[in-house]
CSV table of C-alpha atoms and ligand atoms in Angstrom, one decimal:
chain,number,residue,atom,x,y,z
E,1,MET,CA,-0.2,0.0,0.1
E,2,ASN,CA,1.6,3.5,-1.2
E,3,PRO,CA,1.6,5.7,2.0
E,4,ILE,CA,0.7,9.0,0.1
E,5,ALA,CA,-2.0,7.5,-2.1
E,6,GLN,CA,-4.9,7.9,0.2
E,7,HIS,CA,-3.6,11.9,1.2
E,8,ARG,CA,-4.4,14.7,-0.8
E,9,LEU,CA,-3.2,17.5,2.1
E,10,GLY,CA,-0.4,16.8,4.3
E,11,GLN,CA,1.6,19.4,6.7
E,12,GLY,CA,4.8,21.0,5.7
E,13,THR,CA,7.3,21.5,8.6
E,14,TRP,CA,9.9,23.7,6.6
E,15,TYR,CA,11.3,26.6,9.0
E,16,MET,CA,10.0,25.1,12.1
E,17,GLY,CA,12.1,24.3,14.7
E,18,GLU,CA,14.6,27.0,14.1
E,19,ASP,CA,13.6,29.0,17.3
E,20,PRO,CA,12.6,27.5,20.6
E,21,ALA,CA,10.7,30.8,21.1
E,22,HIS,CA,8.1,29.3,18.3
E,23,GLN,CA,8.3,25.8,19.2
E,24,ASP,CA,4.8,25.6,21.2
E,25,GLU,CA,2.7,27.0,18.6
E,26,GLU,CA,4.5,25.4,16.2
E,27,VAL,CA,3.8,21.8,18.0
E,28,ARG,CA,0.4,23.1,18.8
E,29,ALA,CA,-0.3,23.8,14.6
E,30,LEU,CA,0.4,20.7,13.9
E,31,GLN,CA,-1.6,19.0,16.5
E,32,LEU,CA,-4.5,21.1,15.2
E,33,GLY,CA,-3.7,19.8,11.7
E,34,LEU,CA,-4.1,15.9,12.9
E,35,ASP,CA,-7.2,17.0,15.0
E,36,LEU,CA,-8.6,18.3,11.7
E,37,GLY,CA,-7.7,14.8,10.1
E,38,ILE,CA,-4.3,16.4,8.0
E,39,THR,CA,-2.4,13.1,9.3
E,40,LEU,CA,0.3,13.3,6.6
E,41,VAL,CA,3.3,15.3,8.2
E,42,ASP,CA,6.7,16.0,5.9
E,43,THR,CA,9.6,17.1,7.7
E,44,ALA,CA,13.3,16.7,6.9
E,45,GLU,CA,16.8,16.1,8.8
E,46,MET,CA,17.5,19.6,7.3
E,47,TYR,CA,15.2,21.4,8.3
E,48,GLY,CA,16.3,23.4,11.5
E,49,GLU,CA,19.0,21.0,11.4
E,50,GLY,CA,17.2,18.6,13.2
E,51,GLY,CA,14.6,21.1,14.4
E,52,ALA,CA,11.9,20.6,13.2
E,53,GLU,CA,11.9,16.4,13.4
E,54,ARG,CA,11.9,17.3,17.2
E,55,VAL,CA,8.7,19.6,16.9
E,56,VAL,CA,7.0,16.9,14.9
E,57,GLY,CA,8.1,14.6,17.4
E,58,ALA,CA,6.3,16.5,20.4
E,59,ALA,CA,3.5,16.9,18.1
E,60,ILE,CA,3.0,13.1,17.1
E,61,ALA,CA,3.9,12.3,20.6
E,62,GLY,CA,1.1,10.2,21.9
E,63,ARG,CA,-0.5,9.8,18.5
E,64,ARG,CA,2.0,8.1,16.3
E,65,ASP,CA,-0.5,5.7,14.8
E,66,GLU,CA,-2.8,8.3,13.6
E,67,VAL,CA,0.3,9.8,11.4
E,68,THR,CA,1.5,8.9,8.0
E,69,LEU,CA,5.3,10.2,8.6
E,70,VAL,CA,7.7,11.9,6.1
E,71,SER,CA,11.6,12.4,6.3
E,72,LYS,CA,14.1,13.3,3.9
E,73,VAL,CA,17.9,12.7,4.3
E,74,TYR,CA,20.5,14.8,3.0
E,75,PRO,CA,22.2,13.9,-0.2
E,76,HIS,CA,25.5,14.0,1.6
E,77,ASN,CA,24.3,11.2,4.1
E,78,ALA,CA,22.7,8.8,1.7
E,79,GLY,CA,25.7,6.7,1.3
E,80,ARG,CA,24.9,3.0,2.0
E,81,SER,CA,25.6,2.9,5.7
E,82,GLU,CA,25.6,7.0,6.7
E,83,VAL,CA,21.6,6.4,5.7
E,84,GLN,CA,21.2,3.9,8.5
E,85,ARG,CA,23.1,6.4,10.9
E,86,ALA,CA,21.2,9.1,9.5
E,87,CYS,CA,17.7,7.5,10.1
E,88,GLU,CA,18.4,6.3,13.2
E,89,ARG,CA,19.3,10.1,14.3
E,90,SER,CA,15.5,11.1,12.5
E,91,LEU,CA,14.0,8.0,14.6
E,92,ALA,CA,15.8,9.5,17.8
E,93,ARG,CA,14.4,13.1,17.2
E,94,LEU,CA,11.0,12.1,15.9
E,95,GLY,CA,10.4,9.6,19.0
E,96,THR,CA,9.2,7.2,17.1
E,97,ASP,CA,10.4,3.3,15.8
E,98,ARG,CA,9.6,4.0,12.3
E,99,ILE,CA,9.1,6.7,9.4
E,100,ASP,CA,6.3,5.8,6.7
E,101,LEU,CA,8.0,7.4,3.8
E,102,TYR,CA,12.2,8.3,3.7
E,103,LEU,CA,13.0,10.6,0.7
E,104,LEU,CA,16.4,11.5,-0.6
E,105,HIS,CA,15.8,15.1,-0.2
E,106,TRP,CA,17.3,15.6,-3.8
E,107,ARG,CA,20.3,14.1,-5.5
E,108,GLY,CA,23.5,14.5,-4.7
E,109,GLY,CA,27.2,12.8,-5.3
E,110,VAL,CA,26.4,9.5,-3.6
E,111,PRO,CA,25.1,7.0,-6.7
E,112,LEU,CA,21.8,6.2,-6.7
E,113,ALA,CA,22.2,2.4,-6.6
E,114,GLU,CA,24.2,3.0,-3.2
E,115,THR,CA,21.3,5.4,-1.7
E,116,LEU,CA,18.2,2.9,-2.7
E,117,GLU,CA,20.8,-0.1,-1.3
E,118,GLY,CA,20.6,1.4,2.0
E,119,PHE,CA,16.8,2.5,1.9
E,120,GLU,CA,15.9,-1.3,1.2
E,121,LYS,CA,18.4,-2.4,4.3
E,122,LEU,CA,16.5,0.0,6.3
E,123,ARG,CA,12.9,-1.2,5.2
E,124,ALA,CA,13.9,-4.5,5.5
E,125,ALA,CA,14.6,-3.8,9.0
E,126,GLY,CA,11.1,-2.0,9.4
E,127,LYS,CA,12.7,1.6,10.2
E,128,ILE,CA,11.1,2.8,7.3
E,129,LEU,CA,8.0,1.4,5.7
E,130,ALA,CA,8.6,3.0,2.1
E,131,TYR,CA,10.9,5.1,0.6
E,132,GLY,CA,11.2,7.7,-2.3
E,133,VAL,CA,13.0,10.7,-3.7
E,134,SER,CA,12.7,14.4,-4.0
E,135,ASN,CA,13.7,17.1,-6.6
E,136,PHE,CA,14.1,14.1,-9.2
E,137,ASP,CA,12.9,15.5,-12.9
E,138,THR,CA,11.8,12.9,-15.4
E,139,ALA,CA,15.4,11.5,-16.5
E,140,ASP,CA,16.3,11.1,-12.9
E,141,MET,CA,13.1,9.0,-12.4
E,142,GLN,CA,13.7,7.1,-15.5
E,143,GLU,CA,17.4,6.2,-14.3
E,144,ALA,CA,16.3,5.5,-10.6
E,145,LEU,CA,13.7,3.2,-11.9
E,146,ARG,CA,16.0,1.1,-13.6
E,147,ALA,CA,18.5,0.7,-10.4
E,148,PRO,CA,18.0,-1.9,-8.4
E,149,GLY,CA,15.5,-1.1,-5.5
E,150,GLY,CA,14.1,1.6,-7.9
E,151,LYS,CA,10.6,0.2,-8.8
E,152,ALA,CA,9.7,0.4,-5.1
E,153,ILE,CA,10.0,4.4,-5.2
E,154,ALA,CA,6.8,5.5,-3.6
E,155,ALA,CA,7.0,9.1,-4.6
E,156,ASN,CA,8.7,12.1,-5.6
E,157,GLN,CA,8.1,15.4,-4.1
E,158,VAL,CA,8.7,18.3,-6.3
E,159,MET,CA,8.0,22.3,-6.3
E,160,TYR,CA,4.1,22.6,-8.0
E,161,ASN,CA,1.7,25.1,-7.7
E,162,LEU,CA,-0.2,27.5,-10.1
E,163,ARG,CA,3.0,29.5,-10.9
E,164,ARG,CA,5.1,26.6,-11.5
E,165,ARG,CA,3.0,24.4,-13.5
E,166,GLY,CA,6.3,22.8,-15.4
E,167,ILE,CA,6.1,19.0,-14.4
E,168,GLU,CA,2.5,18.8,-16.1
E,169,PHE,CA,4.5,18.5,-19.6
E,170,ASP,CA,6.0,15.1,-19.1
E,171,LEU,CA,7.1,14.7,-15.3
E,172,LEU,CA,3.7,14.4,-13.6
E,173,PRO,CA,2.2,12.3,-16.8
E,174,TRP,CA,5.3,9.8,-16.4
E,175,CYS,CA,4.4,9.8,-12.6
E,176,ARG,CA,1.1,8.8,-13.1
E,177,GLU,CA,1.8,6.4,-15.6
E,178,HIS,CA,4.5,4.6,-13.3
E,179,GLY,CA,1.5,4.9,-10.4
E,180,ILE,CA,4.0,7.0,-8.4
E,181,PRO,CA,2.4,9.9,-6.4
E,182,VAL,CA,3.7,13.2,-7.0
E,183,MET,CA,4.1,15.9,-3.6
E,184,ALA,CA,4.0,19.0,-4.3
E,185,TYR,CA,6.1,21.2,-2.2
E,186,SER,CA,5.7,25.5,-2.2
E,187,PRO,CA,2.0,24.8,-3.1
E,188,LEU,CA,1.5,28.4,-1.9
E,189,GLU,CA,4.8,29.8,-3.2
E,190,SER,CA,7.2,29.8,-0.1
E,191,ASP,CA,9.5,33.2,-0.6
E,192,ARG,CA,6.9,35.7,0.6
E,193,ARG,CA,7.1,38.2,-2.4
E,194,GLU,CA,6.3,35.2,-4.6
E,195,GLN,CA,3.3,34.1,-2.5
E,196,GLN,CA,1.8,37.9,-2.5
E,197,ARG,CA,2.0,38.1,-5.9
E,198,LEU,CA,0.6,34.7,-6.5
E,199,PHE,CA,-2.6,35.9,-4.2
E,200,ALA,CA,-2.5,39.3,-6.0
E,201,ASP,CA,-3.4,37.7,-9.2
E,202,PRO,CA,-6.7,38.9,-10.7
E,203,ALA,CA,-7.7,35.9,-12.0
E,204,LEU,CA,-7.4,33.3,-8.9
E,205,ARG,CA,-9.4,36.3,-6.7
E,206,GLN,CA,-12.1,36.5,-9.3
E,207,VAL,CA,-12.5,32.2,-9.1
E,208,ALA,CA,-12.1,32.7,-4.6
E,209,ALA,CA,-14.9,35.5,-4.9
E,210,ARG,CA,-16.9,32.7,-6.8
E,211,HIS,CA,-16.3,30.4,-4.1
E,212,GLY,CA,-16.2,32.7,-0.9
E,213,ALA,CA,-12.6,31.1,-0.3
E,214,THR,CA,-9.4,32.8,-0.6
E,215,PRO,CA,-6.7,32.8,-2.9
E,216,ALA,CA,-4.8,30.7,-1.2
E,217,GLN,CA,-7.4,27.9,-0.9
E,218,ILE,CA,-7.9,28.2,-4.6
E,219,ALA,CA,-4.5,27.7,-5.0
E,220,LEU,CA,-4.6,24.2,-3.3
E,221,ALA,CA,-7.8,23.2,-4.7
E,222,PHE,CA,-6.6,23.6,-8.2
E,223,LEU,CA,-3.4,21.0,-6.7
E,224,PHE,CA,-6.3,18.8,-5.4
E,225,ALA,CA,-7.8,18.9,-8.8
E,226,GLN,CA,-4.8,16.8,-10.2
E,227,ASP,CA,-4.8,13.2,-10.2
E,228,GLY,CA,-2.1,11.8,-8.2
E,229,VAL,CA,-0.7,14.9,-6.3
E,230,CYS,CA,-1.0,15.8,-2.4
E,231,ALA,CA,0.1,18.9,-1.8
E,232,ILE,CA,1.7,19.9,1.7
E,233,PRO,CA,1.5,23.4,2.8
E,234,LYS,CA,3.3,24.8,6.0
E,235,ALA,CA,1.0,26.4,8.3
E,236,VAL,CA,2.1,27.7,11.9
E,237,GLN,CA,-0.9,30.5,12.0
E,238,PRO,CA,-4.1,28.6,13.4
E,239,ASP,CA,-6.7,30.1,10.9
E,240,HIS,CA,-4.3,29.1,7.9
E,241,VAL,CA,-4.4,25.3,9.1
E,242,ARG,CA,-8.1,25.5,9.5
E,243,ALA,CA,-8.1,27.5,5.7
E,244,ASN,CA,-6.1,24.5,4.3
E,245,ARG,CA,-8.2,21.8,5.5
E,246,ALA,CA,-11.2,23.6,4.4
E,247,ALA,CA,-9.9,24.1,0.9
E,248,LEU,CA,-10.3,20.3,0.6
E,249,ASP,CA,-14.1,21.0,-0.1
E,250,ILE,CA,-13.9,23.4,-2.3
E,251,VAL,CA,-14.8,21.8,-5.9
E,252,LEU,CA,-13.4,23.7,-8.5
E,253,THR,CA,-16.0,24.0,-11.7
E,254,PRO,CA,-14.7,23.3,-15.4
E,255,GLU,CA,-14.8,27.4,-15.7
E,256,ASP,CA,-12.9,27.8,-12.4
E,257,LEU,CA,-10.8,25.8,-14.1
E,258,ALA,CA,-10.6,27.6,-17.4
E,259,THR,CA,-9.9,30.6,-16.0
E,260,LEU,CA,-6.9,29.5,-13.8
E,261,ASP,CA,-5.4,28.3,-16.7
E,262,ALA,CA,-5.8,31.1,-18.9
E,263,ALA,CA,-3.7,32.9,-16.3
E,264,PHE,CA,-1.6,30.3,-15.3
E,265,PRO,CA,-1.0,28.4,-18.3
E,266,ALA,CA,0.7,25.1,-18.2
E,267,PRO,CA,3.7,24.9,-20.4
E,268,LYS,CA,4.1,23.7,-23.7
E,269,ARG,CA,7.2,22.1,-23.6
E,270,LYS,CA,9.6,20.5,-21.6
E,271,VAL,CA,11.2,23.4,-18.9
E,272,ALA,CA,13.6,22.3,-16.2
E,273,LEU,CA,12.2,21.2,-12.6
E,274,ASP,CA,12.2,24.3,-10.7
E,275,ILE,CA,13.6,23.5,-7.1
E,276,LEU,CA,14.2,25.8,-4.2
B,1,NAP,P1,4.3,26.6,1.3
B,1,NAP,O1,3.6,25.8,2.2
B,1,NAP,O2,3.6,27.3,-0.1
B,1,NAP,O3,3.8,28.4,2.1
B,1,NAP,C1,4.6,28.3,3.2
B,1,NAP,C2,3.8,29.7,3.5
B,1,NAP,O4,2.6,30.4,3.5
B,1,NAP,C3,4.0,30.2,5.4
B,1,NAP,O5,4.5,31.7,5.4
B,1,NAP,C4,2.2,30.0,5.8
B,1,NAP,O6,2.4,30.9,7.0
B,1,NAP,C5,1.6,30.4,4.3
B,1,NAP,N1,0.4,30.2,4.7
B,1,NAP,C6,-0.4,28.5,4.7
B,1,NAP,N2,-1.4,28.4,5.1
B,1,NAP,C7,-2.1,29.5,4.3
B,1,NAP,C8,-3.1,29.9,4.2
B,1,NAP,N3,-3.9,29.3,3.8
B,1,NAP,N4,-3.0,31.2,3.5
B,1,NAP,C9,-2.7,31.9,3.2
B,1,NAP,N5,-1.0,32.0,3.6
B,1,NAP,C10,-0.8,30.5,3.7
B,1,NAP,O7,5.9,26.6,1.2
B,1,NAP,P2,6.9,25.8,1.9
B,1,NAP,O8,7.1,25.6,3.4
B,1,NAP,O9,8.2,26.3,0.8
B,1,NAP,O10,6.4,24.2,1.2
B,1,NAP,C11,5.7,23.3,2.0
B,1,NAP,C12,6.3,22.3,2.4
B,1,NAP,O11,7.2,21.6,1.4
B,1,NAP,C13,7.6,22.7,3.4
B,1,NAP,O12,7.1,22.7,4.5
B,1,NAP,C14,8.2,21.3,3.3
B,1,NAP,O13,7.7,20.1,4.0
B,1,NAP,C15,8.3,20.9,2.1
B,1,NAP,N6,9.4,21.4,1.2
B,1,NAP,C16,9.8,20.5,0.7
B,1,NAP,C17,10.9,20.5,-0.1
B,1,NAP,C18,11.9,19.8,-0.7
B,1,NAP,O14,13.0,20.2,-1.3
B,1,NAP,N7,11.7,18.3,-0.8
B,1,NAP,C19,11.4,22.2,-0.5
B,1,NAP,C20,10.6,23.3,0.2
B,1,NAP,C21,9.4,22.5,0.9
B,1,NAP,P3,2.3,30.7,8.2
B,1,NAP,O15,3.1,29.7,8.9
B,1,NAP,O16,2.9,31.7,8.7
B,1,NAP,O17,0.7,30.4,8.5
């Protein structure tokens, strides 16, 4: 069973765990999300250099079984034996005995076959239940699938939002064809200025007004309308967490989708994958 397949919405954690003064509100935000049924949580050893995993550990304490837990290993820790140790460190910070989905954060210098071998060993030991990749473009996916253990890749996490629709040209269709869910990161545009530009778009605001929703909710609803895609916005403000959950109930009409397509056209040729 693919751990991501039944999710359309998850909770991101980038920039959490960086400042102890914010830890309590971050934990509460994740717990509110869990209470609202957003049980997929995405983190990484990189975020806050382990701090985000600690925040997640605090948020899921006593309710681990409710959660689908995703974490990521740094490329420089993704060697055959290094990955065993990196995973153990993540498990300790998360306060759990298993990670549901463990991703290679991006492609680095370690041969893919070595990382996959390391992932297989972790899976055999029950430390991770599934593994996958992040920031892999189509050629990387094709190569990965040919490597031993590559056929078990359970997700590819990439940047995808209304303003960055490059993956719709080839990567997303390819992932669908191979039954590999795509996790859309930065679904609301991480960068504040880029986000403001997105939310100020007249077409997005027009669709939002039709639904009595916010531009952010429509940006998420657009992603929910894509087959095989799960969006993982990060939200610390409780109103944002609630709004993101409520966005799951918005059903965009063909007219809405046409309005969005005209304002944010999908590319008609291959473009390189957006990477943060
Ligand atoms: P994002 O989720 O698109 O945007 C986060 C920003 O949007 C925060 O400032 C948040 O504010 C705000 N926000 C959230 N919900 C909102 C709403 N309903 N209305 C208005 N604003 C809202 O960007 P992201 O954090 O870059 O991406 C999401 C997650 O993807 C990350 O946290 C991380 O888990 C993952 N990610 C993975 C990679 C990778 O290489 N694999 C790269 C980047 C991100 P508040 O926090 O103040 O509520």
